[in-house]
């Protein structure tokens, strides 16, 4: 009888734990869908709500800025609201905002709803990951964090674009929001069925309203600058210059205000006493640039150069999700069962990402999904080994009282890295397209024999299809110009792929130097490192 009771209790505990993790992963999926909805549906939404590109930009800026704010304030909310309750509340807020967004074409309302989605998404990611750390022993964290990464990192990079592309081609952009409503209800339902795990002791501090105001101004300015700066040619536009001044000034004011509060502000400086967290935070910024940058480049290349449909562009990244998940689980097995230190897989992940981007830099206008697939799969494998490692490095040795603050700051670094990476790649492509057109156009001289032969062949082909001689000659020149422009775009994308690979070529020795420097600091100040 006693054995039966013990087995029943263990079974209930296992079921509750499974439902808890599944609910948190589903909640993270709602944020993944909301964060990437504008990547493929831009044209459809602009057409349906009659918005200009400038007006449409606020849908993206509002979401990104308030997601970053959510990362920063979540730690201050957790001592007042139990983590699981906060996950449920923010998930339901995400679902409600998604449902309302699917039923309106009002730009102002959509912007307000995107702000709610961003804030809810930032809070639920921090609260969800914190709940997993609090509910389970540290020995089980590698596998659990791998599962959480499937919803928080893998989905936005692979699954969400495929789902959205299919819904855009088969239904409309509103169905993407409908899908989010269903997911949020499923996540909240699963979480309501589990027992609330008792939270660990967290550092209770009143919300720093002054710091929140300053950091909100900083994050809003930086979100707008990095997401829209390329469109306005950066500092050539007065609004970018003024926002840059305001953002930098508010950042310095925020840091000074936090220092004066001596540990009672919004930012917990004690996190950086941990050498592991400091190192992982720096890596997360670089890895965010690689993750979001490559996730921007590959579908953009497929749509703009290879003329893929949204469905095909989304499906292009989907197979890499399987390798991403496989790498996460393999890394979790090595760390949890074989006791391999998390740092061991970081160089391997970096090497695979570099190799994948170098392979993609050889893509042409004649490339297809099969030609790019090997590199895309390697990218997924490398990201899987990299992201689980830096997550465990960052949080494994943190004081559980300020764990939530560390999770929020870590995610902020990754998101900002992604913004910088995408902005840099957009600018690189824009400038390279213009430069390539000039160089290739100068090379295509009217007197060149190859040019004359191609124009004659093209004009003859057009004439054979019923065009008169003069329009056929003009059409041949126009087609040659289009070919030059197309090749300019291909070369620009290949340069951008190489830039991501070179990012790690430059960053790798810097990371090694930082790691060595932090290790020496730990030896020089052992007591400080143990705090």
GROMACS .gro file of C-alpha atoms in nm, residues 163-429:
model
  267
  163UNK     CA    1   0.426   2.872  -4.016
  164UNK     CA    2   0.379   3.237  -4.107
  165UNK     CA    3   0.477   3.185  -4.471
  166UNK     CA    4   0.224   2.904  -4.507
  167UNK     CA    5  -0.053   3.107  -4.340
  168UNK     CA    6   0.022   3.410  -4.561
  169UNK     CA    7   0.003   3.207  -4.881
  170UNK     CA    8  -0.299   2.999  -4.780
  171UNK     CA    9  -0.499   3.241  -4.561
  172UNK     CA   10  -0.399   3.593  -4.450
  173UNK     CA   11  -0.182   3.769  -4.192
  174UNK     CA   12  -0.471   3.779  -3.943
  175UNK     CA   13  -0.451   3.400  -3.912
  176UNK     CA   14  -0.104   3.436  -3.761
  177UNK     CA   15  -0.260   3.630  -3.473
  178UNK     CA   16  -0.542   3.372  -3.449
  179UNK     CA   17  -0.278   3.101  -3.414
  180UNK     CA   18  -0.125   3.294  -3.127
  181UNK     CA   19  -0.460   3.311  -2.948
  182UNK     CA   20  -0.492   2.932  -2.959
  183UNK     CA   21  -0.135   2.881  -2.836
  184UNK     CA   22  -0.174   3.127  -2.550
  185UNK     CA   23  -0.495   2.959  -2.431
  186UNK     CA   24  -0.328   2.617  -2.452
  187UNK     CA   25  -0.025   2.741  -2.256
  188UNK     CA   26  -0.236   2.908  -1.987
  189UNK     CA   27  -0.457   2.598  -1.960
  190UNK     CA   28  -0.157   2.370  -1.905
  191UNK     CA   29  -0.005   2.602  -1.646
  192UNK     CA   30  -0.331   2.634  -1.455
  193UNK     CA   31  -0.334   2.256  -1.406
  194UNK     CA   32   0.002   2.237  -1.229
  195UNK     CA   33   0.098   2.301  -0.873
  196UNK     CA   34   0.273   2.632  -0.826
  197UNK     CA   35   0.637   2.551  -0.741
  198UNK     CA   36   0.752   2.736  -0.432
  199UNK     CA   37   0.984   3.017  -0.547
  200UNK     CA   38   1.328   3.055  -0.404
  201UNK     CA   39   1.409   3.361  -0.197
  202UNK     CA   40   1.441   3.662  -0.424
  203UNK     CA   41   1.589   3.998  -0.350
  204UNK     CA   42   1.295   4.228  -0.280
  205UNK     CA   43   1.340   4.587  -0.382
  206UNK     CA   44   1.086   4.860  -0.464
  207UNK     CA   45   1.047   4.941  -0.831
  208UNK     CA   46   1.293   5.210  -0.934
  209UNK     CA   47   1.060   5.441  -1.128
  210UNK     CA   48   1.333   5.692  -1.209
  211UNK     CA   49   1.558   5.420  -1.346
  212UNK     CA   50   1.266   5.268  -1.537
  213UNK     CA   51   1.193   5.602  -1.706
  214UNK     CA   52   1.556   5.653  -1.807
  215UNK     CA   53   1.610   5.299  -1.935
  216UNK     CA   54   1.278   5.314  -2.124
  217UNK     CA   55   1.394   5.627  -2.308
  218UNK     CA   56   1.727   5.457  -2.382
  219UNK     CA   57   1.572   5.136  -2.514
  220UNK     CA   58   1.310   5.319  -2.719
  221UNK     CA   59   1.573   5.540  -2.885
  222UNK     CA   60   1.804   5.248  -2.959
  223UNK     CA   61   1.518   5.033  -3.092
  224UNK     CA   62   1.417   5.304  -3.336
  225UNK     CA   63   1.774   5.383  -3.438
  226UNK     CA   64   1.877   5.023  -3.507
  227UNK     CA   65   1.553   4.919  -3.677
  228UNK     CA   66   1.505   5.232  -3.891
  229UNK     CA   67   1.852   5.384  -3.921
  230UNK     CA   68   1.936   5.203  -4.244
  231UNK     CA   69   1.621   5.336  -4.413
  232UNK     CA   70   1.720   5.694  -4.332
  233UNK     CA   71   2.092   5.657  -4.413
  234UNK     CA   72   2.171   5.687  -4.043
  235UNK     CA   73   2.310   6.025  -3.938
  236UNK     CA   74   2.208   6.192  -4.263
  237UNK     CA   75   1.860   6.214  -4.109
  238UNK     CA   76   1.811   6.469  -3.824
  239UNK     CA   77   1.572   6.245  -3.630
  240UNK     CA   78   1.837   5.971  -3.611
  241UNK     CA   79   2.095   6.220  -3.487
  242UNK     CA   80   1.863   6.357  -3.219
  243UNK     CA   81   1.749   6.013  -3.105
  244UNK     CA   82   2.114   5.903  -3.085
  245UNK     CA   83   2.199   6.199  -2.862
  246UNK     CA   84   1.890   6.136  -2.645
  247UNK     CA   85   1.961   5.761  -2.623
  248UNK     CA   86   2.326   5.797  -2.525
  249UNK     CA   87   2.250   6.077  -2.277
  250UNK     CA   88   1.971   5.879  -2.108
  251UNK     CA   89   2.198   5.571  -2.096
  252UNK     CA   90   2.470   5.758  -1.909
  253UNK     CA   91   2.212   5.918  -1.680
  254UNK     CA   92   2.065   5.574  -1.611
  255UNK     CA   93   2.403   5.422  -1.526
  256UNK     CA   94   2.490   5.715  -1.301
  257UNK     CA   95   2.151   5.702  -1.128
  258UNK     CA   96   2.190   5.327  -1.073
  259UNK     CA   97   2.536   5.375  -0.922
  260UNK     CA   98   2.401   5.637  -0.681
  261UNK     CA   99   2.125   5.402  -0.561
  262UNK     CA  100   2.393   5.156  -0.443
  263UNK     CA  101   2.222   4.825  -0.513
  264UNK     CA  102   1.858   4.935  -0.487
  265UNK     CA  103   1.813   5.039  -0.851
  266UNK     CA  104   1.668   4.862  -1.151
  267UNK     CA  105   2.006   4.727  -1.265
  268UNK     CA  106   2.181   4.477  -1.039
  269UNK     CA  107   2.553   4.545  -1.078
  270UNK     CA  108   2.640   4.248  -0.856
  271UNK     CA  109   2.566   4.021  -1.153
  272UNK     CA  110   2.894   4.125  -1.310
  273UNK     CA  111   3.087   4.000  -1.008
  274UNK     CA  112   3.031   3.658  -1.163
  275UNK     CA  113   3.298   3.603  -1.427
  276UNK     CA  114   3.083   3.337  -1.594
  277UNK     CA  115   2.786   3.572  -1.627
  278UNK     CA  116   3.004   3.854  -1.760
  279UNK     CA  117   3.156   3.626  -2.023
  280UNK     CA  118   2.820   3.476  -2.123
  281UNK     CA  119   2.660   3.822  -2.147
  282UNK     CA  120   2.927   3.931  -2.397
  283UNK     CA  121   2.889   3.609  -2.597
  284UNK     CA  122   2.510   3.646  -2.596
  285UNK     CA  123   2.542   3.987  -2.762
  286UNK     CA  124   2.761   3.843  -3.041
  287UNK     CA  125   2.552   3.528  -3.073
  288UNK     CA  126   2.236   3.741  -3.094
  289UNK     CA  127   2.389   3.931  -3.386
  290UNK     CA  128   2.467   3.601  -3.561
  291UNK     CA  129   2.127   3.443  -3.486
  292UNK     CA  130   1.904   3.735  -3.583
  293UNK     CA  131   2.138   3.850  -3.860
  294UNK     CA  132   2.145   3.513  -4.035
  295UNK     CA  133   1.771   3.466  -3.977
  296UNK     CA  134   1.723   3.800  -4.158
  297UNK     CA  135   1.968   3.729  -4.441
  298UNK     CA  136   1.859   3.382  -4.551
  299UNK     CA  137   1.483   3.449  -4.607
  300UNK     CA  138   1.559   3.795  -4.752
  301UNK     CA  139   1.800   3.640  -5.004
  302UNK     CA  140   1.546   3.372  -5.090
  303UNK     CA  141   1.263   3.623  -5.147
  304UNK     CA  142   1.450   3.911  -5.314
  305UNK     CA  143   1.703   3.716  -5.523
  306UNK     CA  144   1.564   3.367  -5.572
  307UNK     CA  145   1.200   3.485  -5.597
  308UNK     CA  146   1.078   3.235  -5.334
  309UNK     CA  147   0.722   3.262  -5.208
  310UNK     CA  148   0.674   3.338  -4.835
  311UNK     CA  149   0.597   2.969  -4.778
  312UNK     CA  150   0.913   2.852  -4.954
  313UNK     CA  151   1.125   3.114  -4.777
  314UNK     CA  152   0.987   3.007  -4.440
  315UNK     CA  153   1.034   2.636  -4.516
  316UNK     CA  154   1.396   2.703  -4.613
  317UNK     CA  155   1.491   2.748  -4.246
  318UNK     CA  156   1.266   2.475  -4.108
  319UNK     CA  157   1.505   2.178  -4.156
  320UNK     CA  158   1.774   2.364  -3.962
  321UNK     CA  159   1.534   2.369  -3.667
  322UNK     CA  160   1.565   1.990  -3.641
  323UNK     CA  161   1.945   2.018  -3.629
  324UNK     CA  162   1.914   2.308  -3.384
  325UNK     CA  163   1.703   2.089  -3.152
  326UNK     CA  164   1.933   1.788  -3.200
  327UNK     CA  165   2.236   1.998  -3.105
  328UNK     CA  166   2.055   2.135  -2.798
  329UNK     CA  167   1.966   1.785  -2.680
  330UNK     CA  168   2.310   1.644  -2.757
  331UNK     CA  169   2.477   1.930  -2.570
  332UNK     CA  170   2.235   1.877  -2.280
  333UNK     CA  171   2.323   1.506  -2.272
  334UNK     CA  172   2.695   1.578  -2.272
  335UNK     CA  173   2.662   1.831  -1.990
  336UNK     CA  174   2.405   1.648  -1.773
  337UNK     CA  175   2.515   1.285  -1.818
  338UNK     CA  176   2.878   1.305  -1.928
  339UNK     CA  177   2.955   1.610  -1.711
  340UNK     CA  178   3.116   1.797  -2.000
  341UNK     CA  179   3.171   2.162  -1.894
  342UNK     CA  180   2.942   2.406  -2.084
  343UNK     CA  181   3.235   2.608  -2.216
  344UNK     CA  182   3.361   2.306  -2.413
  345UNK     CA  183   3.095   2.331  -2.685
  346UNK     CA  184   3.128   2.709  -2.741
  347UNK     CA  185   3.426   2.693  -2.984
  348UNK     CA  186   3.260   2.409  -3.177
  349UNK     CA  187   2.938   2.608  -3.217
  350UNK     CA  188   3.128   2.918  -3.334
  351UNK     CA  189   3.327   2.714  -3.587
  352UNK     CA  190   3.012   2.559  -3.737
  353UNK     CA  191   2.839   2.897  -3.773
  354UNK     CA  192   3.148   3.046  -3.941
  355UNK     CA  193   3.165   2.753  -4.185
  356UNK     CA  194   2.792   2.780  -4.264
  357UNK     CA  195   2.807   3.152  -4.340
  358UNK     CA  196   3.118   3.105  -4.555
  359UNK     CA  197   2.937   2.836  -4.756
  360UNK     CA  198   2.633   3.063  -4.804
  361UNK     CA  199   2.861   3.341  -4.934
  362UNK     CA  200   2.900   3.137  -5.253
  363UNK     CA  201   2.529   3.155  -5.338
  364UNK     CA  202   2.422   3.284  -5.679
  365UNK     CA  203   2.100   3.386  -5.850
  366UNK     CA  204   2.081   3.029  -5.983
  367UNK     CA  205   2.103   2.872  -5.635
  368UNK     CA  206   1.813   2.673  -5.499
  369UNK     CA  207   1.707   2.532  -5.165
  370UNK     CA  208   1.916   2.218  -5.224
  371UNK     CA  209   2.230   2.425  -5.286
  372UNK     CA  210   2.189   2.619  -4.960
  373UNK     CA  211   2.061   2.338  -4.739
  374UNK     CA  212   2.397   2.198  -4.620
  375UNK     CA  213   2.503   2.542  -4.493
  376UNK     CA  214   2.164   2.608  -4.334
  377UNK     CA  215   2.179   2.275  -4.150
  378UNK     CA  216   2.530   2.350  -4.024
  379UNK     CA  217   2.405   2.688  -3.900
  380UNK     CA  218   2.132   2.519  -3.695
  381UNK     CA  219   2.379   2.271  -3.551
  382UNK     CA  220   2.622   2.545  -3.449
  383UNK     CA  221   2.356   2.764  -3.290
  384UNK     CA  222   2.233   2.471  -3.084
  385UNK     CA  223   2.575   2.401  -2.936
  386UNK     CA  224   2.638   2.770  -2.872
  387UNK     CA  225   2.315   2.888  -2.711
  388UNK     CA  226   2.269   2.615  -2.451
  389UNK     CA  227   2.631   2.654  -2.343
  390UNK     CA  228   2.615   3.029  -2.286
  391UNK     CA  229   2.281   2.992  -2.104
  392UNK     CA  230   2.423   2.745  -1.854
  393UNK     CA  231   2.748   2.939  -1.820
  394UNK     CA  232   2.552   3.256  -1.742
  395UNK     CA  233   2.311   3.122  -1.479
  396UNK     CA  234   2.456   2.809  -1.321
  397UNK     CA  235   2.661   2.995  -1.060
  398UNK     CA  236   2.434   3.294  -0.998
  399UNK     CA  237   2.281   3.365  -0.660
  400UNK     CA  238   1.918   3.249  -0.691
  401UNK     CA  239   1.802   3.572  -0.528
  402UNK     CA  240   1.906   3.775  -0.831
  403UNK     CA  241   1.866   3.502  -1.093
  404UNK     CA  242   1.565   3.671  -1.255
  405UNK     CA  243   1.761   3.996  -1.294
  406UNK     CA  244   2.039   3.802  -1.463
  407UNK     CA  245   1.796   3.632  -1.702
  408UNK     CA  246   1.643   3.966  -1.796
  409UNK     CA  247   1.979   4.132  -1.857
  410UNK     CA  248   2.110   3.831  -2.052
  411UNK     CA  249   1.806   3.839  -2.284
  412UNK     CA  250   1.843   4.215  -2.323
  413UNK     CA  251   2.201   4.166  -2.442
  414UNK     CA  252   2.096   3.901  -2.693
  415UNK     CA  253   1.811   4.115  -2.828
  416UNK     CA  254   2.030   4.426  -2.859
  417UNK     CA  255   2.294   4.217  -3.034
  418UNK     CA  256   2.028   4.104  -3.279
  419UNK     CA  257   1.918   4.463  -3.345
  420UNK     CA  258   2.277   4.573  -3.408
  421UNK     CA  259   2.345   4.270  -3.630
  422UNK     CA  260   2.039   4.316  -3.851
  423UNK     CA  261   2.093   4.694  -3.876
  424UNK     CA  262   2.456   4.646  -3.973
  425UNK     CA  263   2.373   4.385  -4.237
  426UNK     CA  264   2.092   4.597  -4.384
  427UNK     CA  265   2.329   4.892  -4.415
  428UNK     CA  266   2.604   4.674  -4.563
  429UNK     CA  267   2.366   4.536  -4.826
   0.00000   0.00000   0.00000
